[in-house]
Every structure is written in C-alpha cells, then in structure tokens.
Tab-separated table of C-alpha atoms in Angstrom:
chain	number	residue	atom	x	y	z
A	1	UNK	CA	-204.821	-88.802	-84.808
A	2	UNK	CA	-207.508	-91.296	-83.837
A	3	UNK	CA	-210.625	-89.931	-82.194
A	4	UNK	CA	-212.625	-92.073	-79.833
A	5	UNK	CA	-216.350	-92.280	-80.611
A	6	UNK	CA	-219.037	-92.218	-77.980
A	7	UNK	CA	-220.494	-95.645	-77.344
A	8	UNK	CA	-224.096	-96.470	-76.428
A	9	UNK	CA	-224.370	-98.033	-72.993
A	10	UNK	CA	-227.451	-99.621	-71.385
A	11	UNK	CA	-229.624	-97.037	-69.647
A	12	UNK	CA	-228.742	-96.588	-65.992
A	13	UNK	CA	-231.842	-94.519	-65.184
A	14	UNK	CA	-233.923	-95.817	-62.312
A	15	UNK	CA	-237.626	-96.575	-62.775
A	16	UNK	CA	-239.872	-93.712	-61.736
A	17	UNK	CA	-241.297	-94.163	-58.239
A	18	UNK	CA	-244.890	-93.430	-59.396
A	19	UNK	CA	-244.622	-96.134	-62.064
A	20	UNK	CA	-243.475	-98.649	-59.489
A	21	UNK	CA	-246.440	-97.761	-57.321
A	22	UNK	CA	-248.866	-98.175	-60.222
A	23	UNK	CA	-247.573	-101.693	-60.893
A	24	UNK	CA	-248.804	-102.867	-57.502
A	25	UNK	CA	-252.579	-102.331	-57.672
A	26	UNK	CA	-255.123	-104.176	-55.610
A	27	UNK	CA	-257.780	-106.159	-57.536
A	28	UNK	CA	-261.186	-104.548	-57.998
A	29	UNK	CA	-263.804	-105.041	-55.265
A	30	UNK	CA	-261.062	-106.212	-52.887
A	31	UNK	CA	-261.607	-105.232	-49.276
A	32	UNK	CA	-258.587	-103.986	-47.384
A	33	UNK	CA	-258.306	-103.492	-43.662
A	34	UNK	CA	-255.972	-100.990	-42.071
A	35	UNK	CA	-255.195	-101.670	-38.398
A	36	UNK	CA	-255.750	-98.592	-36.252
A	37	UNK	CA	-254.560	-98.552	-32.626
A	38	UNK	CA	-257.295	-97.927	-30.039
A	39	UNK	CA	-257.156	-95.415	-27.170
A	40	UNK	CA	-254.992	-96.356	-24.165
A	41	UNK	CA	-256.744	-97.840	-21.138
A	42	UNK	CA	-256.802	-96.227	-17.679
A	43	UNK	CA	-253.709	-96.465	-15.521
A	44	UNK	CA	-253.938	-99.010	-12.726
A	45	UNK	CA	-253.422	-98.234	-9.027
A	46	UNK	CA	-249.884	-98.845	-7.647
A	47	UNK	CA	-249.445	-101.980	-5.591
A	48	UNK	CA	-248.670	-101.938	-1.880
A	49	UNK	CA	-245.051	-102.071	-0.673
A	50	UNK	CA	-243.694	-105.460	0.347
A	51	UNK	CA	-242.416	-106.319	3.821
A	52	UNK	CA	-238.676	-105.721	4.332
A	53	UNK	CA	-236.695	-108.808	5.230
A	54	UNK	CA	-234.537	-109.245	8.345
A	55	UNK	CA	-230.819	-108.347	8.264
A	56	UNK	CA	-228.565	-111.376	8.048
A	57	UNK	CA	-226.015	-112.280	10.726
A	58	UNK	CA	-222.345	-111.350	10.269
A	59	UNK	CA	-220.034	-114.261	9.549
A	60	UNK	CA	-217.066	-115.221	11.716
A	61	UNK	CA	-213.627	-113.692	11.052
A	62	UNK	CA	-211.281	-115.991	9.185
A	63	UNK	CA	-207.777	-116.890	10.310
A	64	UNK	CA	-204.839	-114.873	8.801
A	65	UNK	CA	-202.894	-116.521	6.013
A	66	UNK	CA	-199.201	-117.478	6.246
A	67	UNK	CA	-196.538	-114.767	5.788
A	68	UNK	CA	-195.004	-114.614	2.322
A	69	UNK	CA	-191.316	-115.122	1.612
A	70	UNK	CA	-189.144	-111.970	1.229
A	71	UNK	CA	-188.438	-110.831	-2.356
A	72	UNK	CA	-185.022	-110.570	-3.977
A	73	UNK	CA	-182.929	-107.458	-3.563
A	74	UNK	CA	-183.575	-104.826	-6.235
A	75	UNK	CA	-180.968	-103.457	-8.621
A	76	UNK	CA	-179.978	-99.865	-9.291
A	77	UNK	CA	-182.055	-98.255	-12.038
A	78	UNK	CA	-180.209	-97.207	-15.214
A	79	UNK	CA	-181.124	-94.900	-18.104
A	80	UNK	CA	-182.131	-96.928	-21.156
A	81	UNK	CA	-179.486	-97.049	-23.855
A	82	UNK	CA	-179.341	-99.322	-26.906
A	83	UNK	CA	-176.622	-101.930	-27.194
A	84	UNK	CA	-174.379	-99.472	-29.071
A	85	UNK	CA	-174.717	-96.879	-26.277
A	86	UNK	CA	-176.078	-93.940	-28.294
A	87	UNK	CA	-178.381	-91.408	-26.657
A	88	UNK	CA	-181.258	-89.997	-28.733
A	89	UNK	CA	-181.729	-86.415	-29.944
A	90	UNK	CA	-182.264	-84.201	-32.982
A	91	UNK	CA	-181.340	-80.868	-34.582
A	92	UNK	CA	-182.677	-78.642	-37.380
A	93	UNK	CA	-180.609	-76.512	-39.783
A	94	UNK	CA	-182.446	-73.857	-41.820
A	95	UNK	CA	-180.909	-72.180	-44.869
A	96	UNK	CA	-180.379	-68.468	-44.255
A	97	UNK	CA	-179.459	-67.786	-47.913
A	98	UNK	CA	-181.376	-68.187	-51.159
A	99	UNK	CA	-178.922	-70.697	-52.619
A	100	UNK	CA	-179.812	-72.192	-56.026
A	101	UNK	CA	-178.243	-75.332	-57.513
A	102	UNK	CA	-178.291	-76.099	-61.230
A	103	UNK	CA	-179.347	-79.658	-61.980
A	104	UNK	CA	-179.164	-81.817	-65.093
A	105	UNK	CA	-177.588	-84.947	-66.516
A	106	UNK	CA	-174.359	-83.054	-67.307
A	107	UNK	CA	-174.076	-81.379	-63.897
A	108	UNK	CA	-172.075	-82.546	-60.874
A	109	UNK	CA	-170.714	-86.093	-60.827
A	110	UNK	CA	-172.755	-88.278	-63.172
A	111	UNK	CA	-175.651	-85.889	-62.617
A	112	UNK	CA	-175.365	-85.882	-58.811
A	113	UNK	CA	-175.114	-82.292	-57.524
A	114	UNK	CA	-174.087	-81.611	-53.917
A	115	UNK	CA	-176.564	-79.328	-52.129
A	116	UNK	CA	-176.126	-77.631	-48.762
A	117	UNK	CA	-177.494	-75.009	-46.368
A	118	UNK	CA	-175.891	-71.978	-44.748
A	119	UNK	CA	-177.153	-72.380	-41.193
A	120	UNK	CA	-174.454	-70.929	-38.937
A	121	UNK	CA	-177.025	-68.683	-37.217
A	122	UNK	CA	-180.283	-70.355	-38.253
A	123	UNK	CA	-180.242	-73.670	-36.439
A	124	UNK	CA	-181.882	-75.419	-33.506
A	125	UNK	CA	-179.454	-77.541	-31.517
A	126	UNK	CA	-181.303	-77.427	-28.205
A	127	UNK	CA	-182.106	-81.136	-28.345
A	128	UNK	CA	-178.847	-82.685	-29.463
A	129	UNK	CA	-178.007	-86.099	-27.988
A	130	UNK	CA	-176.067	-85.762	-24.741
A	131	UNK	CA	-172.296	-85.498	-25.105
A	132	UNK	CA	-172.393	-84.964	-28.897
A	133	UNK	CA	-171.326	-82.083	-31.108
A	134	UNK	CA	-173.104	-80.301	-33.952
A	135	UNK	CA	-174.761	-82.615	-36.499
A	136	UNK	CA	-174.164	-80.305	-39.486
A	137	UNK	CA	-171.249	-78.112	-40.523
A	138	UNK	CA	-172.034	-75.235	-42.890
A	139	UNK	CA	-168.382	-74.682	-43.799
A	140	UNK	CA	-167.690	-78.351	-44.550
A	141	UNK	CA	-171.160	-78.620	-46.159
A	142	UNK	CA	-171.815	-82.035	-44.698
A	143	UNK	CA	-173.704	-83.936	-42.007
A	144	UNK	CA	-171.331	-84.579	-39.112
A	145	UNK	CA	-171.265	-88.071	-37.568
A	146	UNK	CA	-167.964	-88.036	-35.666
A	147	UNK	CA	-169.520	-87.566	-32.220
A	148	UNK	CA	-171.991	-90.454	-32.696
A	149	UNK	CA	-171.530	-94.118	-31.849
A	150	UNK	CA	-170.974	-96.794	-34.475
A	151	UNK	CA	-174.323	-98.573	-34.803
A	152	UNK	CA	-176.400	-95.395	-34.424
A	153	UNK	CA	-179.498	-94.890	-36.550
A	154	UNK	CA	-179.647	-91.531	-38.350
A	155	UNK	CA	-182.832	-90.167	-39.954
A	156	UNK	CA	-182.515	-87.123	-42.215
A	157	UNK	CA	-185.422	-85.017	-43.522
A	158	UNK	CA	-184.661	-82.763	-46.501
A	159	UNK	CA	-187.112	-79.954	-47.248
A	160	UNK	CA	-186.432	-78.447	-50.674
A	161	UNK	CA	-187.945	-77.146	-53.904
A	162	UNK	CA	-187.196	-78.045	-57.527
A	163	UNK	CA	-188.136	-75.918	-60.539
A	164	UNK	CA	-188.281	-77.896	-63.791
A	165	UNK	CA	-187.990	-76.522	-67.340
A	166	UNK	CA	-189.279	-79.617	-69.139
A	167	UNK	CA	-192.187	-81.969	-68.650
A	168	UNK	CA	-191.533	-85.430	-67.149
A	169	UNK	CA	-188.289	-84.561	-65.372
A	170	UNK	CA	-186.940	-87.463	-63.296
A	171	UNK	CA	-185.815	-86.510	-59.780
A	172	UNK	CA	-183.531	-88.396	-57.369
A	173	UNK	CA	-182.085	-87.539	-53.957
A	174	UNK	CA	-179.432	-89.343	-51.951
A	175	UNK	CA	-177.338	-89.166	-48.795
A	176	UNK	CA	-173.775	-90.067	-49.729
A	177	UNK	CA	-171.217	-91.448	-47.250
A	178	UNK	CA	-168.055	-91.017	-49.322
A	179	UNK	CA	-165.592	-92.468	-46.791
A	180	UNK	CA	-167.341	-95.853	-46.888
A	181	UNK	CA	-168.388	-95.651	-50.548
A	182	UNK	CA	-172.073	-95.999	-49.624
A	183	UNK	CA	-175.179	-93.985	-50.468
A	184	UNK	CA	-178.885	-94.061	-49.633
A	185	UNK	CA	-180.748	-93.171	-52.847
A	186	UNK	CA	-184.440	-92.388	-53.334
A	187	UNK	CA	-186.307	-91.961	-56.610
A	188	UNK	CA	-188.573	-89.057	-55.740
A	189	UNK	CA	-190.552	-89.428	-58.968
A	190	UNK	CA	-191.117	-88.027	-62.446
A	191	UNK	CA	-192.326	-84.426	-62.265
A	192	UNK	CA	-195.028	-84.239	-64.921
A	193	UNK	CA	-195.170	-80.501	-65.662
A	194	UNK	CA	-192.872	-77.480	-65.867
A	195	UNK	CA	-193.398	-76.134	-62.371
A	196	UNK	CA	-191.750	-75.335	-59.033
A	197	UNK	CA	-192.366	-78.270	-56.657
A	198	UNK	CA	-192.049	-78.097	-52.841
A	199	UNK	CA	-191.395	-81.373	-51.015
A	200	UNK	CA	-189.880	-83.132	-48.002
A	201	UNK	CA	-188.018	-86.442	-48.303
A	202	UNK	CA	-186.992	-88.663	-45.365
A	203	UNK	CA	-183.975	-90.978	-45.537
A	204	UNK	CA	-182.616	-93.312	-42.865
A	205	UNK	CA	-179.237	-94.988	-42.545
A	206	UNK	CA	-176.996	-96.644	-39.946
A	207	UNK	CA	-173.426	-95.832	-39.007
A	208	UNK	CA	-171.971	-99.253	-39.645
A	209	UNK	CA	-168.224	-98.537	-39.447
A	210	UNK	CA	-165.602	-96.117	-38.206
A	211	UNK	CA	-165.133	-94.961	-41.793
A	212	UNK	CA	-168.768	-93.920	-42.075
A	213	UNK	CA	-168.616	-92.189	-38.707
A	214	UNK	CA	-165.477	-90.184	-39.447
A	215	UNK	CA	-166.302	-89.288	-43.057
A	216	UNK	CA	-169.736	-87.773	-42.505
A	217	UNK	CA	-172.555	-87.597	-45.073
A	218	UNK	CA	-173.330	-85.318	-48.030
A	219	UNK	CA	-176.796	-84.582	-49.494
A	220	UNK	CA	-177.045	-84.712	-53.309
A	221	UNK	CA	-179.817	-84.267	-55.913
A	222	UNK	CA	-179.976	-85.477	-59.533
A	223	UNK	CA	-182.310	-84.842	-62.481
A	224	UNK	CA	-182.112	-86.115	-66.066
A	225	UNK	CA	-183.275	-82.770	-67.524
A	226	UNK	CA	-182.269	-79.218	-66.636
A	227	UNK	CA	-183.748	-77.882	-63.397
A	228	UNK	CA	-182.948	-75.712	-60.381
A	229	UNK	CA	-183.030	-76.852	-56.726
A	230	UNK	CA	-183.190	-74.927	-53.447
A	231	UNK	CA	-182.492	-76.721	-50.170
A	232	UNK	CA	-184.541	-75.051	-47.430
A	233	UNK	CA	-183.671	-77.107	-44.335
A	234	UNK	CA	-182.126	-80.308	-43.003
A	235	UNK	CA	-183.488	-82.090	-39.922
A	236	UNK	CA	-181.302	-84.789	-38.373
A	237	UNK	CA	-182.583	-87.266	-35.795
A	238	UNK	CA	-180.359	-89.760	-33.955
A	239	UNK	CA	-181.456	-92.931	-32.175
C-alpha cells in the first residue's frame, strides 16, 4: 500500500511584530515633533434671542372639485379554490406498532418492499380538506385519493429509520400509483456505515387521472444490500 510522504511547503509564519518595528528606524540626529493638543479655551457667552416674526395671513378657501362618477356594482365574494376545485388540508398518521420490514435486492418486487403504518387510533385528521374522507387506510395499507379532485397536488412526508448491515448501502424510496402504472422515486443516498439512520423524505405528485385517484398510492423502500426499515409516520398534505 502506498504511503504519502510529507511535503515541505513555504513557511506561512508571519513576521514578528517587533522585527517589523525595528525595520522602520529614524535616522540618527533626526528631530521629530509630536503634535500635542492644547487646553480648551473659555466658553463664550450665549447670544441674545432674535425677534419673533409676525404670523402670516390665512389663505382663501378654494372651490370644491367636481363630483366623481359612481363605481361599478361589486360582485359576491367567493372562497378561493384552484381551477380543479380542491380545498386544502392535511393529516398525519403515526405508527402505533414497532413494524420492521426486511430490505434487500432479493426482497419484494425487484427489491421494492411495501411499507405501511398501523394508525387506526394514532392519527390526526382534524385538518382534512372539507368534504373529503380519510387520506390513509391502515387495513388497505395505502394512501387514499378517492375523495380528492383530479388535478390535486399531494405532498407526502415519510419519517422512517433504516438499519444497514453493510457499508455503502444504496437506499431508495418511492410512492407508487399502481392503477396508473406511475411512481415517484427518490434516491435517498448511499449510507456509508453500518448504522441505524433516522430520516424524513418529502415527495410530491399530482392526481392526473381518474385511475390515479381511484387506485390510491403505496409507499415502498428499496436497498441493494440487506437492511431493516421502520416506518414511523406518514404526513399527507393536499392543495
């Protein structure tokens, strides 16, 4: 194995301050003068106050301007909605069980392993979009899109941990829409050491068809080497 040798580099030390001072010496018998401020003089007497001027006369009142034309009739105010008519909102689903998922190139479908949460009693649905149902179904193990409008924007945040058993394990996550044969994939990165990593990944997609809306979405994780994943929570935001 090759060993790198230390190399000599030009000195980066700064010149000593005393040496710099010694380099600037005045010639012998030179006379130097140092200006010294003198004492302040006495304070002068204040001047006398000036005479106040007379108050000016008030100007004449101007004539009123012409009356403006009446404005157009107003319109009834409406709640803002995008062109596809979807109201905004969000929900959070927290895993109530310590579920572990085995990952690896030979696991799942081509390495993609479906992960899910059991959140029947550990969820926050207080801020769902108006007139929509639950955004996640623990029994079906999928993100529910049926009650949303086609054209809606969906943002999903996955909070999970992955424990690797080999160095340099490659990690992917995706949101799969099987009914429309689409998926949003993200290369999380290559995990350098054998360790348990905690992370949150955000993915965004649009409901572009009735197929996507009716089929829902499934979260999946893939690694090239053996590992274990735990999905802690899923947050779903709709706009």
